[in-house]
XYZ file of C-alpha atoms in Angstrom:
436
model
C 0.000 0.000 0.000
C 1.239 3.371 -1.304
C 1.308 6.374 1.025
C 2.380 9.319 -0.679
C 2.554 13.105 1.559
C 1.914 15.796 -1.103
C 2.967 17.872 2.313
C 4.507 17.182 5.481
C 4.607 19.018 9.016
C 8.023 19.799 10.241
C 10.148 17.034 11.395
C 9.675 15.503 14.879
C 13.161 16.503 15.582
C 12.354 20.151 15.929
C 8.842 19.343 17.651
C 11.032 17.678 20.116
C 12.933 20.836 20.939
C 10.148 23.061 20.952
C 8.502 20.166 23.855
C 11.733 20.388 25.877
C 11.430 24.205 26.026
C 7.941 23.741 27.683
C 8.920 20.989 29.641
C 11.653 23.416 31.118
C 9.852 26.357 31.697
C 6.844 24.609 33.116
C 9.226 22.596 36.086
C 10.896 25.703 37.127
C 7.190 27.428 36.964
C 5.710 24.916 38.918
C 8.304 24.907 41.757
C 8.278 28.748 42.382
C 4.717 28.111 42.766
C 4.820 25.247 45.048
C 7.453 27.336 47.423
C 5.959 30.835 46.935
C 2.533 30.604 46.582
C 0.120 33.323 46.124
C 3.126 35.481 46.034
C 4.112 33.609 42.776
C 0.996 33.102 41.533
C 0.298 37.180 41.742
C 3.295 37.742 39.646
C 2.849 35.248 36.839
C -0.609 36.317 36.273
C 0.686 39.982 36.179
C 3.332 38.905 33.569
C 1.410 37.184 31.397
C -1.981 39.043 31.564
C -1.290 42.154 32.887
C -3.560 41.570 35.681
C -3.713 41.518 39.442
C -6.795 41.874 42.014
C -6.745 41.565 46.231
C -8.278 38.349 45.163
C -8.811 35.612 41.888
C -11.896 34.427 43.378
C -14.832 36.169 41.914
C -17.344 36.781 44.614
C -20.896 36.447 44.345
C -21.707 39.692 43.596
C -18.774 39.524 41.044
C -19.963 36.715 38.671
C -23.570 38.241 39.098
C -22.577 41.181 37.229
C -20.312 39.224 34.762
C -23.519 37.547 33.931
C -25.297 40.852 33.373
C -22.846 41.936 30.855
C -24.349 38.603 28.793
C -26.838 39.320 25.976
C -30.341 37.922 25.859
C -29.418 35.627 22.973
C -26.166 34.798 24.227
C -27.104 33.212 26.975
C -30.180 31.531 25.561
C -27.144 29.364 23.482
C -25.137 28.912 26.533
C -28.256 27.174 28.013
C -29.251 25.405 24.914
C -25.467 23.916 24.678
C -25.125 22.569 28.115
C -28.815 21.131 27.908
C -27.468 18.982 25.048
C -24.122 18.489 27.247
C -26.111 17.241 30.315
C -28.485 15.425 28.280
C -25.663 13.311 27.194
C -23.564 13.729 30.285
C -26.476 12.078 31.758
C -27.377 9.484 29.558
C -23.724 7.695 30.067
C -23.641 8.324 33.714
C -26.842 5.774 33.873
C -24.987 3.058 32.257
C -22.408 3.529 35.074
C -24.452 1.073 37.729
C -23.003 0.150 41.074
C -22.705 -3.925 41.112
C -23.167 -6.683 43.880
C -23.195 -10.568 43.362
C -22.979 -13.421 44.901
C -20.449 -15.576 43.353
C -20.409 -18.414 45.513
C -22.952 -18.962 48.699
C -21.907 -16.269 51.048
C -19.199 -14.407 48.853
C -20.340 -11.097 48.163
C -18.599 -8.833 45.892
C -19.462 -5.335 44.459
C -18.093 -2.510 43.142
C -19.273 1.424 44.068
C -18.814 4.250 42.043
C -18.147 7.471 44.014
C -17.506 11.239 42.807
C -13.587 12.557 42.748
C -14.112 15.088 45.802
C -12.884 18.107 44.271
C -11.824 18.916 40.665
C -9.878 22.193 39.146
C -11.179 22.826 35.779
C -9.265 24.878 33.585
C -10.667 26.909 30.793
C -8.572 28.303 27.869
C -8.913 32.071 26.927
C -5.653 33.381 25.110
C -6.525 34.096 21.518
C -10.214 33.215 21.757
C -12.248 32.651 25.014
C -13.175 29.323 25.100
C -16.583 29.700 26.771
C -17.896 25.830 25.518
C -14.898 24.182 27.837
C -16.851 25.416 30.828
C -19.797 23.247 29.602
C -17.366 20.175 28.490
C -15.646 19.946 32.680
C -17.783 22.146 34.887
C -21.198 20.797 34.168
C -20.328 17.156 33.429
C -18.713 17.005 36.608
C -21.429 18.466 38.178
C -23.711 15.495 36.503
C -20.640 13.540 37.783
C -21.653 14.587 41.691
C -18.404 16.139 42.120
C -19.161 17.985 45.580
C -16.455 20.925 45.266
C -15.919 22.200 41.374
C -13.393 24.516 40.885
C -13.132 26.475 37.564
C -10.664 29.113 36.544
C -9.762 30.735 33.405
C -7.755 33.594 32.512
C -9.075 37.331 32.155
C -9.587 39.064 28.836
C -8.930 42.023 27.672
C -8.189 42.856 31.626
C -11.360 41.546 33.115
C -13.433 38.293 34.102
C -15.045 37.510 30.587
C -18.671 37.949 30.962
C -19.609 34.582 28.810
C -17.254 32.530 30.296
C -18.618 32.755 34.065
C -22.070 32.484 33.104
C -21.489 29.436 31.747
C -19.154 28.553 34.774
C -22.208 29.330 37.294
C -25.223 28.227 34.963
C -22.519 24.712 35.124
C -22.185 24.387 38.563
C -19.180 25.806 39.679
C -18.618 26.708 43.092
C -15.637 28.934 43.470
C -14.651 30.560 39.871
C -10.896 32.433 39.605
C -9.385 34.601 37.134
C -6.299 33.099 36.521
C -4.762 31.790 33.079
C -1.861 29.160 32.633
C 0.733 27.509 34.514
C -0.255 29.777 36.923
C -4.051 28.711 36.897
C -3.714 24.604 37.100
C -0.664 24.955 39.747
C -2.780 26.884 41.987
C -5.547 24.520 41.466
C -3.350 21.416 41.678
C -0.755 22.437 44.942
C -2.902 24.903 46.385
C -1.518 28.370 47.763
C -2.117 30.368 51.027
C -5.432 31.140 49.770
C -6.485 28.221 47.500
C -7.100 24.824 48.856
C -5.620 22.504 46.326
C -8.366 19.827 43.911
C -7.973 16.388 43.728
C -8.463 16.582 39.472
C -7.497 18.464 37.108
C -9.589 19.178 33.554
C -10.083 20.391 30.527
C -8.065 21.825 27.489
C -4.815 24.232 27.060
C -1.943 25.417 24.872
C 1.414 23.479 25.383
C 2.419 24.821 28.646
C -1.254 24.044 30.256
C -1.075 20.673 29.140
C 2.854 20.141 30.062
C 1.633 21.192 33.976
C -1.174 18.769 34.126
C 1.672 16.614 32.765
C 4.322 17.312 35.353
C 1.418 17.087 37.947
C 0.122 13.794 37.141
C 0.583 12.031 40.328
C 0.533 14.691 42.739
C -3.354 15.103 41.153
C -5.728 12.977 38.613
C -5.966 14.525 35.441
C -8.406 13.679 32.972
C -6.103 12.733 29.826
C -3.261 14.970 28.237
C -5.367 17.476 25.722
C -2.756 20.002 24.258
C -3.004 21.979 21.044
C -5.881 20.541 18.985
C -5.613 18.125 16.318
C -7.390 17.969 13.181
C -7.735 14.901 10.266
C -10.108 15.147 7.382
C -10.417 11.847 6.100
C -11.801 12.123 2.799
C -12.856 10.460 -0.386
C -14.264 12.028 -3.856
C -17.482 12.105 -2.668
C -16.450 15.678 -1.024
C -15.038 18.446 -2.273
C -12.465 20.593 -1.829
C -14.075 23.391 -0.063
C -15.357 21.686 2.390
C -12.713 19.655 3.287
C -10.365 22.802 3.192
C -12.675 24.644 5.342
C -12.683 21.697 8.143
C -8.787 21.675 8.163
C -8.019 25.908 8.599
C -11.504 25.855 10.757
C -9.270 24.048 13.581
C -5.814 25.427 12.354
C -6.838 28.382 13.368
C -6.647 27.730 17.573
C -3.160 27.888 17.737
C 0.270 28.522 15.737
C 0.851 24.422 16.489
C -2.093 23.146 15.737
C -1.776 20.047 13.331
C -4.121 19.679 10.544
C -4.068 16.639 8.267
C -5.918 15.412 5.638
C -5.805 11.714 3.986
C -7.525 10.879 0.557
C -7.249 8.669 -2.061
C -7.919 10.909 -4.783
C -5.155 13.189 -6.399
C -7.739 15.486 -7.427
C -9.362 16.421 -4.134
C -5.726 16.165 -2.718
C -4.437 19.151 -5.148
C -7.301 20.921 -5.179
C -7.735 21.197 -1.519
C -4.019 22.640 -0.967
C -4.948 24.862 -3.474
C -8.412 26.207 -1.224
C -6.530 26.464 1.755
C -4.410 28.972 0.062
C -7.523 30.942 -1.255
C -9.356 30.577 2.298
C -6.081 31.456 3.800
C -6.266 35.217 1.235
C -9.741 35.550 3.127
C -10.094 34.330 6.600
C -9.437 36.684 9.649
C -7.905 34.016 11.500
C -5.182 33.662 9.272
C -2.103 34.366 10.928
C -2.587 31.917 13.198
C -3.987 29.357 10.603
C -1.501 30.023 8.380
C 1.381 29.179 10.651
C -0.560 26.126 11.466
C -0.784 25.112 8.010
C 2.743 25.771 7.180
C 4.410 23.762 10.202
C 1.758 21.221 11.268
C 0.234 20.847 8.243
C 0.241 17.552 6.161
C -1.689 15.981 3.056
C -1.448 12.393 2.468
C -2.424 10.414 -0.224
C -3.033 6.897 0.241
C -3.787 3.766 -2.905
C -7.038 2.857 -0.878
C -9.323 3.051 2.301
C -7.455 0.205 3.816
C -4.572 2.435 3.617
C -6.418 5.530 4.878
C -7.667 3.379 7.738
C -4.031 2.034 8.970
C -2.306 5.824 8.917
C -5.413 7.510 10.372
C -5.114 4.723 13.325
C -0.814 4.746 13.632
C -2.156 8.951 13.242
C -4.384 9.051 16.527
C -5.506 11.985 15.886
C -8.109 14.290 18.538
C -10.561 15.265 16.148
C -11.376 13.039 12.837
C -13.705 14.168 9.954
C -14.896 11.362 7.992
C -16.642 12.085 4.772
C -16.484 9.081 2.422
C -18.516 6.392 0.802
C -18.221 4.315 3.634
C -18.339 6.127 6.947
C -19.902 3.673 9.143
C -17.110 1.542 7.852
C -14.610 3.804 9.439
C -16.846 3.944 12.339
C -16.056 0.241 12.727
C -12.616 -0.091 12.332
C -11.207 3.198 14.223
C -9.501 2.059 17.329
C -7.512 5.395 17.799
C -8.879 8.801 17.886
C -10.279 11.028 19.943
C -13.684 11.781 18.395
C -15.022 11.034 14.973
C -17.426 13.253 13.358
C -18.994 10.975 10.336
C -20.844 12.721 7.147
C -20.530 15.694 5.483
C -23.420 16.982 7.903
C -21.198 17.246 10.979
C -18.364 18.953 11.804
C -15.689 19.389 14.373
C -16.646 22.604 15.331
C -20.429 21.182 16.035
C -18.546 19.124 18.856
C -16.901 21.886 20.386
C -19.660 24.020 21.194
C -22.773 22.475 21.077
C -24.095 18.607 19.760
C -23.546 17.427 23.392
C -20.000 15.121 22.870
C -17.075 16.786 25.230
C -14.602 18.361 23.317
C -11.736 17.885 25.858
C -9.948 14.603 23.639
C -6.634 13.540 23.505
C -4.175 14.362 21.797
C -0.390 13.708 20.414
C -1.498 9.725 20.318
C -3.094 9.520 23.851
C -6.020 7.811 21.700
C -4.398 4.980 21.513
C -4.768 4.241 25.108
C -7.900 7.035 26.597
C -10.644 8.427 25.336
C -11.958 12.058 25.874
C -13.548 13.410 29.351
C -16.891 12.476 29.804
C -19.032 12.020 33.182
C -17.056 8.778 34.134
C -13.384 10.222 34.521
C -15.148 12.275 37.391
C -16.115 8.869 38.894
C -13.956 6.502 40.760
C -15.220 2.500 40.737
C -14.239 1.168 44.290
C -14.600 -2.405 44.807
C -15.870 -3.954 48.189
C -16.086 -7.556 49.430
C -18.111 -9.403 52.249
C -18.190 -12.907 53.465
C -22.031 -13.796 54.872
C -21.215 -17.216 56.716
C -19.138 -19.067 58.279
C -19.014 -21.911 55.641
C -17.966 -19.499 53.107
C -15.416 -17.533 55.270
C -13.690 -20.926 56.185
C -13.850 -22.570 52.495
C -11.886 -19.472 50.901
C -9.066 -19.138 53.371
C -8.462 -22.390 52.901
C -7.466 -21.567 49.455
C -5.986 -18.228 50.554
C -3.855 -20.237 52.785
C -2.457 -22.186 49.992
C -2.145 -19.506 47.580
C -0.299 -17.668 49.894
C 1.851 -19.901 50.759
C 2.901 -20.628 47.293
C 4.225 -17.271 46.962
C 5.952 -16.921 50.428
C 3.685 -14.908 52.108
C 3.001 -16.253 55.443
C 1.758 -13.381 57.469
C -0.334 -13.151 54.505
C -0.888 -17.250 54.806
C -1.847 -16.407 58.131
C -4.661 -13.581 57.554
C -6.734 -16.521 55.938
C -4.936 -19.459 58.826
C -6.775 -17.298 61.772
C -10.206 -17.015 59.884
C -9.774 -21.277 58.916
C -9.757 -21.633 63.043
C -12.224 -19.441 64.231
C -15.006 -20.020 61.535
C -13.986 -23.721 60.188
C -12.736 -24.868 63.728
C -9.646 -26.344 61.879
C -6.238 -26.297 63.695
C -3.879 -25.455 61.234
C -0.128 -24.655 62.270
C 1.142 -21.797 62.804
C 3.093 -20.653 59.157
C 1.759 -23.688 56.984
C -0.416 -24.232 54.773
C -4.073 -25.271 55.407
C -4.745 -29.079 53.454
């Protein structure tokens, strides 16, 4: 199977760099934050965005008038998005089910599944305010139970941004900050003098955002690694080139590293999309940014046949995949790594990130190969529980404990199930053996 790239991103040698840059200025950002708290926190936020209060946390009063500042019509769609969100959100959270069963007479085993306590959920707002990633972590964990939601996203143009903490509150936030970056999930995740620190951290970010919930992974959950976005337009001739170049530059546009690719089997569409790119590209406000995308991320890759298409869009793993072939359901089938597909020339990425109800916080840089994207159940934790009912039961499997210990060289193990083989089976089995 040919694959042929009529154009290729930059070489994963100079990604590399550009990661260990992050990586560096992320550790060093994290540990003044850890040993200065608040005092750190203050001066990142006025570095980066030029802003300072007594205090991040909005007050009530505060997001009351934020709200205010939201038109009529604006907030109608805020409301109609997360009522599609929680419809959803809801909808998988009641195939979640606690379990309990017997498997043998008087063995009782179940499993519980119990809200994360507290979760920090981060919300982009550097080039664009990303009001829709309040509805994606605030309000699913809020379907999720969480008991203490924590949201925080950075100011714009030197203020709170009206849209994005109405659609904090009308989630279900409880405390709400102004803070953007490193300096935003740090607080959240080590806590300062006047921020008690989440178990969880959520929801989307540029390359240092996503390198902190990184670094942080351990000393907090996070929900999966979701850097720049990802784009792949998977596409055959029944499309055409406009709208495939549209869906490409339509995500391009979030960020100068935000990798678009496309992967056809048609020469045609393939030449005739680079060439609408570069008359969208004349045209679309978002351009710089788009552009750059384009230029260094970008890549168009022609393939023999869908079995080929299939195997790079898979070894791809790609965040958000546009399908729009002759055989869609197909692809449906035999994805295994993505983050999202959107299927048909009637969808669209950009459908998912605001509104049709999916979460739009997905993995990225091949995390699909091993997670999918947040939804209600990353908020969840399944706990398992056990429970012996009789006597019978209790002696019968640490008699088998007993053994099984013992074949491993456990005996103070051996002898967790030895005592219980006494007392309930009235056996007298010596001290550090095994019971027959």
């Amino acid at each position: 199977m040919t694959v042929t790239y009529l154009k290729s991103a930059k070489p994963d040698a100079e990604r590399a760099e550009d990661d260990a840059r992050v990586r560096a200025t992320v550790e060093a950002t994290l540990a003044d934050i850890e040993s200065r708290g608040d005092a750190a926190v203050r001066e990142l936020s006025e570095k980066f965005d030029g802003f300072s209060r007594p205090s991040f946390r909005l007050t009530d009063s505060e997001i009351e008038a934020a709200m205010q500042k939201v038109s009529t019509r604006d907030m109608a769609d805020i409301r109609f998005a997360q009522t599609q969100i929680r419809r959803f959100a809801e909808a998988q959270r009641a195939t979640m089910t606690d379990l309990e069963v017997e498997t043998l007479p008087g063995i009782v085993l179940g499993h519980r599944n119990i809200p994360v306590q507290s979760v920090g959920c981060y919300v982009p707002g550097g080039k664009f305010p990303m009001v829709a990633s309040a509805h994606m972590s605030v309000l699913t964990a809020s379907v999720a139970g969480v008991p203490r939601i924590v949201a925080s996203a950075p100011p714009v143009k030197g203020e709170p941004h009206p849209a994005i903490v109405a659609a904090m509150k009308e989630g279900g936030a409880h405390e709400i900050y102004v803070l953007g970056g490193i300096q935003a999930v740090g607080a959240m995740a080590l806590g300062t003098e006047t921020i008690e620190p989440v178990h969880m951290l959520v929801g989307p970010g540029n390359a240092f955002v996503a390198e902190a919930k990184r670094q942080l992974y351990g000393r907090v959950g996070i929900d999966l690694f979701a850097g720049p976005t990802e784009t792949m337009v998977i596409a055959d001739e029944t499309v055409d080139a406009e709208l495939c170049a549209t869906d490409l530059l339509g995500q391009a546009e979030h960020g100068y590293n935000s990798p678009a690719c496309m992967i056809t089997n048609s020469r045609p569409l393939a030449e005739a999309t680079l060439a609408e790119i570069d008359r969208l590209l004349a045209i679309l406000p978002t351009a710089e940014t788009a552009a750059a995308s384009w230029r260094d991320y970008g890549e168009m890759i022609l393939c023999d046949d869908h079995d080929a298409m299939l195997r790079v869009a898979n070894e791809k793993a790609y965040e958000h995949v546009q399908v729009m072939t002759d055989r869609d359901d197909w692809y449906l089938e035999n994805m295994h790594s993505y983050g999202a597909l959107f299927l048909g020339p009637r969808t669209n990425v950009a459908n998912g990130d605001k509104v049709i109800g999916t979460n739009h916080t997905l993995p990225t840089k091949k995390a699909g190969r091993y997670t999918g994207g947040l939804w209600v159940g990353k908020f969840l934790k399944t706990h398992s529980y056990q429970r012996i009912t009789s006597d019978a039961a209790a002696a019968d499997m640490a008699a088998y404990g007993s053994r099984l210990c013992m074949l491993e060289g456990f005996v103070g193990h051996a002898e967790q199930c030895n005592i219980r083989l006494r007392r309930y089976g009235g056996r007298n089995v010596p001290f550090g053996t095994a019971a027959d």
